GROMACS .gro file of C-alpha atoms in nm:
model
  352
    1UNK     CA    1  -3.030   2.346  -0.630
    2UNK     CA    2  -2.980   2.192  -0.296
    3UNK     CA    3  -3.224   2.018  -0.130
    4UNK     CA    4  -3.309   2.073   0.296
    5UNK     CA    5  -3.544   1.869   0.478
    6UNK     CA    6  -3.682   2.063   0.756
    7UNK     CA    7  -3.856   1.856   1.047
    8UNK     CA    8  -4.013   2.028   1.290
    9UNK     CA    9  -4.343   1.985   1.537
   10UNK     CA   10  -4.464   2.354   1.536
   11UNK     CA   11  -4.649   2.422   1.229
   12UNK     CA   12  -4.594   2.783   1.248
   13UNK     CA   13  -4.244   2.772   1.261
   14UNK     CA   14  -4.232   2.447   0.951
   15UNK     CA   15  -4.427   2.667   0.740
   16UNK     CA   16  -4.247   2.997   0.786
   17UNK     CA   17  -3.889   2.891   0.813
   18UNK     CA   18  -3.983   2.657   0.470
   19UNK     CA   19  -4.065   2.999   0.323
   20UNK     CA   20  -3.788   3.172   0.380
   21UNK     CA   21  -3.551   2.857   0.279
   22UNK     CA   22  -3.778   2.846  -0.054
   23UNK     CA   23  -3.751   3.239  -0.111
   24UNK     CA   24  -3.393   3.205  -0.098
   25UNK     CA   25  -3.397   2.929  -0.371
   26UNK     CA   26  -3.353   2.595  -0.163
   27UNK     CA   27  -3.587   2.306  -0.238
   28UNK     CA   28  -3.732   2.230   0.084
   29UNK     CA   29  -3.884   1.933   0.227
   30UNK     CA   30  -4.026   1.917   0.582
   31UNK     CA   31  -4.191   1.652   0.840
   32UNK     CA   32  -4.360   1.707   1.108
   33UNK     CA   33  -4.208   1.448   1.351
   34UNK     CA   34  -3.889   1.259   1.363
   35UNK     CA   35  -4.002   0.937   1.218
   36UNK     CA   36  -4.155   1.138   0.892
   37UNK     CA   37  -3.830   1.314   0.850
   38UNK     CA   38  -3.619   0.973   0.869
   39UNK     CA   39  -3.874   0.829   0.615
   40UNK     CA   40  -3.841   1.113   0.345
   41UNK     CA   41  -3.425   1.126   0.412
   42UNK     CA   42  -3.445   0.741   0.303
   43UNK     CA   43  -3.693   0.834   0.006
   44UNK     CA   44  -3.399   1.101  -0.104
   45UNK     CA   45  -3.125   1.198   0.057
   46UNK     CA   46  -3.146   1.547   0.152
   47UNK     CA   47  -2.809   1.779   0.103
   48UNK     CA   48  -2.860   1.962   0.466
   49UNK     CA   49  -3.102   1.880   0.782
   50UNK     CA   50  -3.274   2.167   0.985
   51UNK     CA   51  -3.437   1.909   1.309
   52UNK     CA   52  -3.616   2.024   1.597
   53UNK     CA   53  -3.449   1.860   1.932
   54UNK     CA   54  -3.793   1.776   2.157
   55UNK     CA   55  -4.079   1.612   1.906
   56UNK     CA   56  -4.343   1.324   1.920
   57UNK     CA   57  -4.237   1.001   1.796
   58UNK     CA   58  -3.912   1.033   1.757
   59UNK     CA   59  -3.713   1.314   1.884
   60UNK     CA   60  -3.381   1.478   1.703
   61UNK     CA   61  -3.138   1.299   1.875
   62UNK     CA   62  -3.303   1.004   1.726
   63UNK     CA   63  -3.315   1.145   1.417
   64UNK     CA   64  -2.963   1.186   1.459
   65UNK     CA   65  -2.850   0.865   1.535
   66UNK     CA   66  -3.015   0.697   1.252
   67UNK     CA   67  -2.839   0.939   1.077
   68UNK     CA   68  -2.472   0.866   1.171
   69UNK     CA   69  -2.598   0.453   1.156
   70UNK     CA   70  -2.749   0.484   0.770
   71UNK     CA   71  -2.471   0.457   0.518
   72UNK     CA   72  -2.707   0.651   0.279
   73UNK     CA   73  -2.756   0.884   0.569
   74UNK     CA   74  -2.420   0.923   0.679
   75UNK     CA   75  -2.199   1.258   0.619
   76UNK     CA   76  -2.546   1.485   0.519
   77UNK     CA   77  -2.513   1.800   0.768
   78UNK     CA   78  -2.716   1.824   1.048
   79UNK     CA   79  -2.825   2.135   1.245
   80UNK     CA   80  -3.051   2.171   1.551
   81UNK     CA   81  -3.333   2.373   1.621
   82UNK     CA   82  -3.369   2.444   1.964
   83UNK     CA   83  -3.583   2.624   2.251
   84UNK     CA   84  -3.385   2.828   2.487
   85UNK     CA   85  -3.504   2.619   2.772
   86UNK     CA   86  -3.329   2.283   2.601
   87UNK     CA   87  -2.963   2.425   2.576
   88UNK     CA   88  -2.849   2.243   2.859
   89UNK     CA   89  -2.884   1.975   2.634
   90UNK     CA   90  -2.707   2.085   2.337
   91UNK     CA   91  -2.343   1.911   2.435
   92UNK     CA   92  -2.558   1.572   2.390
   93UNK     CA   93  -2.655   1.685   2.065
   94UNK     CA   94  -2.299   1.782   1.970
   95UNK     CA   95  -2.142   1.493   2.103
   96UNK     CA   96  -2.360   1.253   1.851
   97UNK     CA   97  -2.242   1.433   1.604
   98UNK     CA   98  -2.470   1.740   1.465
   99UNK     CA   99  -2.279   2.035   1.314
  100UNK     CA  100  -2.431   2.301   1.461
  101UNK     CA  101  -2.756   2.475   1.617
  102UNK     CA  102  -2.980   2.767   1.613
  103UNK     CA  103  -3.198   2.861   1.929
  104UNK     CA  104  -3.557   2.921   1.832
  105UNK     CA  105  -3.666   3.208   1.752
  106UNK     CA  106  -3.409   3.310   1.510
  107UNK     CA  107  -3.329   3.544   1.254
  108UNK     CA  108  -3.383   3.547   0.911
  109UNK     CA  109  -3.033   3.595   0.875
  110UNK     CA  110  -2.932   3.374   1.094
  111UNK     CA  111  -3.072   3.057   0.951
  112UNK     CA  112  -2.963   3.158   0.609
  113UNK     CA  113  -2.584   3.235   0.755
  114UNK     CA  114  -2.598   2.873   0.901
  115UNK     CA  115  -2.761   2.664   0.613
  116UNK     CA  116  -2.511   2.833   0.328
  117UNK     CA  117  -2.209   2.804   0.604
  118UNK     CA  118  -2.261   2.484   0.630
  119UNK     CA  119  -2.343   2.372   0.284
  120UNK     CA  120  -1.993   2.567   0.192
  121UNK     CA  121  -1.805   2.334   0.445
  122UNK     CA  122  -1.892   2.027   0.339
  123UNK     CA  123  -1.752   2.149  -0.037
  124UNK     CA  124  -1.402   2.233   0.084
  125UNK     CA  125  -1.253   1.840   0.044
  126UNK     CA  126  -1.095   1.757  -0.245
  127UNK     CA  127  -1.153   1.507  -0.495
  128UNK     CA  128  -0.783   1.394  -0.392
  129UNK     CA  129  -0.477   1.519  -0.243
  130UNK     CA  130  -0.118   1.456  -0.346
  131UNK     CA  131   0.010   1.288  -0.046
  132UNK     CA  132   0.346   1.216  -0.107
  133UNK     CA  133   0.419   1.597  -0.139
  134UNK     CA  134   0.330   1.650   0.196
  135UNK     CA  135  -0.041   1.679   0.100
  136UNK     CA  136  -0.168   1.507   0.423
  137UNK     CA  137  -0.173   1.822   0.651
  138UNK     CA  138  -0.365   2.032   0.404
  139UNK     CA  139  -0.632   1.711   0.365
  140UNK     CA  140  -0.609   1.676   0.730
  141UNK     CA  141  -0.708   2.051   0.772
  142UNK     CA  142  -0.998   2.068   0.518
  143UNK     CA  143  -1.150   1.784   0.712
  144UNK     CA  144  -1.119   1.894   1.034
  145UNK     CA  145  -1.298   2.239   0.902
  146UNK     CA  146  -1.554   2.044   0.667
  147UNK     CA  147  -1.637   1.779   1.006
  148UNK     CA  148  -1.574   2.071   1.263
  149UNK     CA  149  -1.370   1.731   1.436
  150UNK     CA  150  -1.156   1.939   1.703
  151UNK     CA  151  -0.919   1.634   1.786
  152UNK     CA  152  -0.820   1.555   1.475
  153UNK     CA  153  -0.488   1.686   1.457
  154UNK     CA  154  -0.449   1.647   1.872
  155UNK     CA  155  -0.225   1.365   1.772
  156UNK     CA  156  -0.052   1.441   1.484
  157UNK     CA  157   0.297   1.421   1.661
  158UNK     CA  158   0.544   1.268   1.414
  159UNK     CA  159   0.631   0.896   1.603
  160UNK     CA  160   0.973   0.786   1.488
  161UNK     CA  161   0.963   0.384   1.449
  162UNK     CA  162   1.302   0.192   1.461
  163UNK     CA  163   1.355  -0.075   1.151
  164UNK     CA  164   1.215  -0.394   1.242
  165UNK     CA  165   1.023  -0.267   1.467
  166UNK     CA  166   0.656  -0.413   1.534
  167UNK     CA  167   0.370  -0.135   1.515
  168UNK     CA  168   0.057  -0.372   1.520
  169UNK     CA  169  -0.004  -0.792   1.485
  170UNK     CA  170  -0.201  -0.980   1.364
  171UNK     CA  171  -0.509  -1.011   1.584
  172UNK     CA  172  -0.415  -0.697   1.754
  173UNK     CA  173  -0.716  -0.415   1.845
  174UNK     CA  174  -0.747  -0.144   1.564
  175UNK     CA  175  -0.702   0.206   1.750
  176UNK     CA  176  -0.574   0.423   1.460
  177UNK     CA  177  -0.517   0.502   1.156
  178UNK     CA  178  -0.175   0.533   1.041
  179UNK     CA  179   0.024   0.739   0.795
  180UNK     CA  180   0.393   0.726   0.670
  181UNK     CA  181   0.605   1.042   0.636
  182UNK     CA  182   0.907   0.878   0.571
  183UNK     CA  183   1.042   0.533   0.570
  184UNK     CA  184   0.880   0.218   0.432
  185UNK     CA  185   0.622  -0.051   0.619
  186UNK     CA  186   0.564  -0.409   0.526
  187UNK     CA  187   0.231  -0.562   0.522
  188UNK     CA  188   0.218  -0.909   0.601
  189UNK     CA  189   0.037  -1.254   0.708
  190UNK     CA  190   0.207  -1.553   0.893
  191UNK     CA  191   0.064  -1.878   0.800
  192UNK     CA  192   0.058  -2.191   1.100
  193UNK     CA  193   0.393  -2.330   0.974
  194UNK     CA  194   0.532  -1.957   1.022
  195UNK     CA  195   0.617  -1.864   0.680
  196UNK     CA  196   0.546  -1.487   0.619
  197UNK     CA  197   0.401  -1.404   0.309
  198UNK     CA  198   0.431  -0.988   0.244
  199UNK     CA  199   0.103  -0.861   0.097
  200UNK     CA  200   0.206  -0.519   0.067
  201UNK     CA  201   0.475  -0.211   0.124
  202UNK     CA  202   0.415   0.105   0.243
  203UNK     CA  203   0.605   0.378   0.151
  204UNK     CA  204   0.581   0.815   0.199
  205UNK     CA  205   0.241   0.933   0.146
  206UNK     CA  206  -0.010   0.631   0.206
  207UNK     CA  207  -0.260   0.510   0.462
  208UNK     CA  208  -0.250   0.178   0.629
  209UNK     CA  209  -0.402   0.011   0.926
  210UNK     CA  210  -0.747   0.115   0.761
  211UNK     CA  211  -0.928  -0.228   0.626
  212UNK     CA  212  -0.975  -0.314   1.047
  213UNK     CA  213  -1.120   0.046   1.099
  214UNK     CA  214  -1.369   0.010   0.792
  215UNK     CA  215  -1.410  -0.375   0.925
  216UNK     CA  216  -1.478  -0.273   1.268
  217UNK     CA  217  -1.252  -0.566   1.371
  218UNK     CA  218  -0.924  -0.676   1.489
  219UNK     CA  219  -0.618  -0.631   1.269
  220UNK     CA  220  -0.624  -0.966   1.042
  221UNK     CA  221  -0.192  -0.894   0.962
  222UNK     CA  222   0.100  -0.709   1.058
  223UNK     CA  223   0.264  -0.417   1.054
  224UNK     CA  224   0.689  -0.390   1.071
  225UNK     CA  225   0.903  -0.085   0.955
  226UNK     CA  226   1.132  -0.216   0.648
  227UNK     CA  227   1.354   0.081   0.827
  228UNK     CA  228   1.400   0.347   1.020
  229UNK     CA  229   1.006   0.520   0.962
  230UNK     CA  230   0.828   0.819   1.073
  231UNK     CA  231   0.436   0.746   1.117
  232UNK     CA  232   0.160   1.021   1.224
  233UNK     CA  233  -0.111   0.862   1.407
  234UNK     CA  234  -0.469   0.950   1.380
  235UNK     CA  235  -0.737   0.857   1.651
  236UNK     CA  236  -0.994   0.507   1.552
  237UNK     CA  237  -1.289   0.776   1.712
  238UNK     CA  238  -1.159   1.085   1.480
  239UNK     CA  239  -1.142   0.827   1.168
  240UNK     CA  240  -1.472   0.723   1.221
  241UNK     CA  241  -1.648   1.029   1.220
  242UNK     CA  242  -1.483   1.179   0.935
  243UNK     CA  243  -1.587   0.883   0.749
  244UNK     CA  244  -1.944   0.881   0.848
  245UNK     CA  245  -1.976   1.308   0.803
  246UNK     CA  246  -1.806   1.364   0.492
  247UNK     CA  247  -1.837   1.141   0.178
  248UNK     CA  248  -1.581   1.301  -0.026
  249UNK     CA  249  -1.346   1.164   0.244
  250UNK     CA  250  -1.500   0.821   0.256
  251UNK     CA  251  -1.463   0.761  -0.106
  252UNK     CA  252  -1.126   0.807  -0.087
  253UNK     CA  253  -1.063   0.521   0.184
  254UNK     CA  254  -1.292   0.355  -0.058
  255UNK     CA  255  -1.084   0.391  -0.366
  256UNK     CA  256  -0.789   0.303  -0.164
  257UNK     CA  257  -0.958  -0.005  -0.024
  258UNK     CA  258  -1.056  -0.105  -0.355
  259UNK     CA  259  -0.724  -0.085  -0.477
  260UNK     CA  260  -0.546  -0.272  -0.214
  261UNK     CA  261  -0.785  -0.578  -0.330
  262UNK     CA  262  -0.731  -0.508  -0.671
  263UNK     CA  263  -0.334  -0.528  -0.594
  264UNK     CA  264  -0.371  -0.819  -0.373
  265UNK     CA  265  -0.626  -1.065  -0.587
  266UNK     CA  266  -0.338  -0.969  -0.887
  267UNK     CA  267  -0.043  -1.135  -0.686
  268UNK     CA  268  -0.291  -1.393  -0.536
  269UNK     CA  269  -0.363  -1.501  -0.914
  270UNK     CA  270   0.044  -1.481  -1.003
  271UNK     CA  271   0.094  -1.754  -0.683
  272UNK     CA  272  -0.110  -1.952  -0.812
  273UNK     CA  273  -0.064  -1.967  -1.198
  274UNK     CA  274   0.222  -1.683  -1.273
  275UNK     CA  275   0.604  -1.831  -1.360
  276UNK     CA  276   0.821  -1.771  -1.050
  277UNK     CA  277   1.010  -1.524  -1.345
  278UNK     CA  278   0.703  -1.345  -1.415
  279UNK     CA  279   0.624  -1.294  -1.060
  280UNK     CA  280   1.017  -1.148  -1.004
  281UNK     CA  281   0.954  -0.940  -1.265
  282UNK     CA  282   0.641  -0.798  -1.167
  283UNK     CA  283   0.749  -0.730  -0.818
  284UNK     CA  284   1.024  -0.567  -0.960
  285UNK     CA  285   0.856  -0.327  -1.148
  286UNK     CA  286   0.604  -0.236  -0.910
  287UNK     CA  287   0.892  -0.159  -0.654
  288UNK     CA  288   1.034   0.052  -0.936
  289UNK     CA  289   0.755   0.237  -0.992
  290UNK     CA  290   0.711   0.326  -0.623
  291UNK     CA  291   1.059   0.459  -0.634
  292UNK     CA  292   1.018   0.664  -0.909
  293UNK     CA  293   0.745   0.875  -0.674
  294UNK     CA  294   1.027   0.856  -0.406
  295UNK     CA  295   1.320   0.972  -0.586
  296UNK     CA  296   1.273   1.014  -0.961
  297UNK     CA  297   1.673   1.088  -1.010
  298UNK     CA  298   1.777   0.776  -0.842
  299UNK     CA  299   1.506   0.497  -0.787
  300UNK     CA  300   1.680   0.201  -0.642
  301UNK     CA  301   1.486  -0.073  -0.484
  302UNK     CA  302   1.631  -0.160  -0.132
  303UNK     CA  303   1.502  -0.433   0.022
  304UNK     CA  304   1.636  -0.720   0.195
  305UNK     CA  305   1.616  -1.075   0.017
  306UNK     CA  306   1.457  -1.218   0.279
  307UNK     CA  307   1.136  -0.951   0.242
  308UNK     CA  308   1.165  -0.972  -0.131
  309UNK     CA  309   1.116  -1.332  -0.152
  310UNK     CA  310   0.837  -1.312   0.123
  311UNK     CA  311   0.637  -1.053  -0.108
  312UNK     CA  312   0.705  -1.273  -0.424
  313UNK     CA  313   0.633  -1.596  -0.260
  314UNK     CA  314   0.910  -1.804  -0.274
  315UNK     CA  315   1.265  -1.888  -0.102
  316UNK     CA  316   1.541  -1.655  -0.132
  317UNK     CA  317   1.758  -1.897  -0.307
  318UNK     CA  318   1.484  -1.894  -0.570
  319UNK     CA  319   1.453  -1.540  -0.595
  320UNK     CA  320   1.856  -1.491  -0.641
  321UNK     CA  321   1.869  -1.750  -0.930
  322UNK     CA  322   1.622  -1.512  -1.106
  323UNK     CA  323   1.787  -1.197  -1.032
  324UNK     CA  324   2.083  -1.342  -1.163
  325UNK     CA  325   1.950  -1.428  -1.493
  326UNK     CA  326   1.798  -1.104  -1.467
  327UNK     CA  327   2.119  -0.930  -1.412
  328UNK     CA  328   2.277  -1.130  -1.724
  329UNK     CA  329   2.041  -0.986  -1.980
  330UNK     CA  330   2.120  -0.649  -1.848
  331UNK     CA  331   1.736  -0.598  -1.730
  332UNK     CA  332   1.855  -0.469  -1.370
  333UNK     CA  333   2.174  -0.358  -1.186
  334UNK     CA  334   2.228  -0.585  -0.888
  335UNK     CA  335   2.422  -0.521  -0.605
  336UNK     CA  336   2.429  -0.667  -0.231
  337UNK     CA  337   2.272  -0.343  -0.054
  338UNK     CA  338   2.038  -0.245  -0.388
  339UNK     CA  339   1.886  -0.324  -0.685
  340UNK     CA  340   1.847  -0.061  -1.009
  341UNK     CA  341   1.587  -0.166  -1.260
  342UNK     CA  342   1.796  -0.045  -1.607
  343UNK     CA  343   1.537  -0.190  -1.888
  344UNK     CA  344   1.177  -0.158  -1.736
  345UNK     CA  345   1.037  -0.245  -2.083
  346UNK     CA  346   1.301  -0.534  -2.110
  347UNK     CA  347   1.130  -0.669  -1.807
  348UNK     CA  348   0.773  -0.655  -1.910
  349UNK     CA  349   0.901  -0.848  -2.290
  350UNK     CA  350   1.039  -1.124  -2.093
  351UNK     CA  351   0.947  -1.494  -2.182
  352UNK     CA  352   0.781  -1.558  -1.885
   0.00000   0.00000   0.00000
């Protein structure tokens, strides 16, 4: 049963619009100023928010703004209740963020229509969405419906990047979020001496540039195509309120974020206690895996020494030495332009 708190100044219209909600099988909740409703929200987080605009203490567009501020607040939907005389100021209200309206008085039918259209909405995300088969225009599209964000796919234009070229540095401004359609991007950090040290690759299908949105800070590394790429850019503003109106969505960044670490305190513990072999191996393998995803009938890893050793940690001298032996046992194929992992399993036995 969902749950809609109701906060509105004019006890006639609290008391029978809470009826109606109730008749209809909604728990409802109401307040009788802003600064009540807040209050109760906090105390449990309502699934939907019917607010009056012009109250004592704390009107709805404060209401509102708390709202989009609260993480536990964040992403509930939010609709208006307004006089006829305060439309003039519904574009404020719409440009903070609320979902829709209804002018005062309304009908029956009418508030229901709203309440169960927008409850519906905000059920259309998915708990994921197969990205690498083309899945981000169909997650793209539920979320512009679910978050009614117009711009959202304004700038979806497919940008073709040239290999080795720069698309942010470190330090830079985070402006967008950005997603690969083709090609492969290296994530990496320079230390003072200059030595690059690759902290991740992104290939078709995944997300980068989003730890400095989440942050709200600069970019703290860089971003180079590996080769010739094809990114679609999405706007900082458009990211951020899809994160803040729609959970589903925001668990997803969240499970992605927590992944990255997950991914990156694993190769910070193999620099400082893994064998350079294991650490070959396991770079290997990961690479391997990603290729499978890209091309299941023929995954070979293609990636220049020079970025190979930079993601393993070590000199490319090193890193040929243990290809070699690698190449011996019969654990990979080894070429100059590729590299064809033959005996996955062989790999993850080795005496490291």
């Amino acid at each position: 049963m969902k749950t809609i708190l109701l906060i509105e100044d004019n006890d006639f219209i609290r008391e029978n619009t809470a009826e109606i909600l109730e008749l209809t099988g909604y728990t409802v909740r109401t307040a009788a100023d802003g600064q009540a409703g807040v209050t109760q929200a906090l105390a449990e987080r309502p699934d939907l928010v019917l607010c009056d605009i012009m109250m004592p203490v704390l009107d709805g567009y404060g209401v509102l703004h708390i709202f989009n501020q609260n993480p536990r607040l964040a992403g509930v939907p939010f609709i208006f209740l307004t006089a006829k005389t305060e439309r003039a100021d519904l574009r404020r209200g719409m440009e903070l963020g609320a979902d829709d309206y209804l002018t005062k008085p309304f009908e029956k039918s009418d508030l229901l229509s709203a309440v169960s259209g927008r409850l519906s909405r905000f059920q259309h995300l998915k708990p994921a969405y197969d990205l690498r088969a083309n899945g981000l225009p169909e997650f793209l599209a539920d979320a512009q419906q679910t978050g009614s964000l117009a711009s959202l796919s304004a700038d979806r234009r497919p940008h073709a990047v040239p290999r080795k070229q720069l698309i942010y540095a470190e330090g830079d401004e985070a402006i967008r979020l950005y997603f690969v359609q083709a090609g492969r991007v290296k994530i990496s950090k320079t230390t003072a001496a200059g030595k690059e040290l690759i902290t991740g690759i992104c290939a078709a299908g995944e997300f980068f540039g989003y730890r400095a949105l989440l942050a709200g800070s600069p970019h703290h590394d860089a971003a180079v195509a590996l080769e010739d790429a094809t990114l679609l850019y999405i706007p900082a503003d458009d990211f951020t309120q899809l994160l803040l109106r729609n959970p589903e969505v925001s668990q997803q960044f969240v499970r992605m974020l927590a992944n990255r670490a997950d991914q990156q305190d694993a190769q910070l513990l193999d620099l400082a206690y893994g064998s350079l072999r294991k650490r070959v191996a396991d770079s290997l393998l990961h690479l391997h895996a990603q290729q499978l995803l890209l091309s299941p009938a023929d995954p070979l890893i293609q990636l220049a020494r020079e970025d190979m050793a930079a993601l393993i940690g070590t000199t490319p001298e090193s890193l040929s030495r243990i290809l070699s032996e690698f190449r011996q046992d019969e654990s990979i194929e080894l070429t100059p332009k590729f590299i064809k992992v033959l005996q996955p399993n062989k790999l993850r036995r080795s005496n490291w």
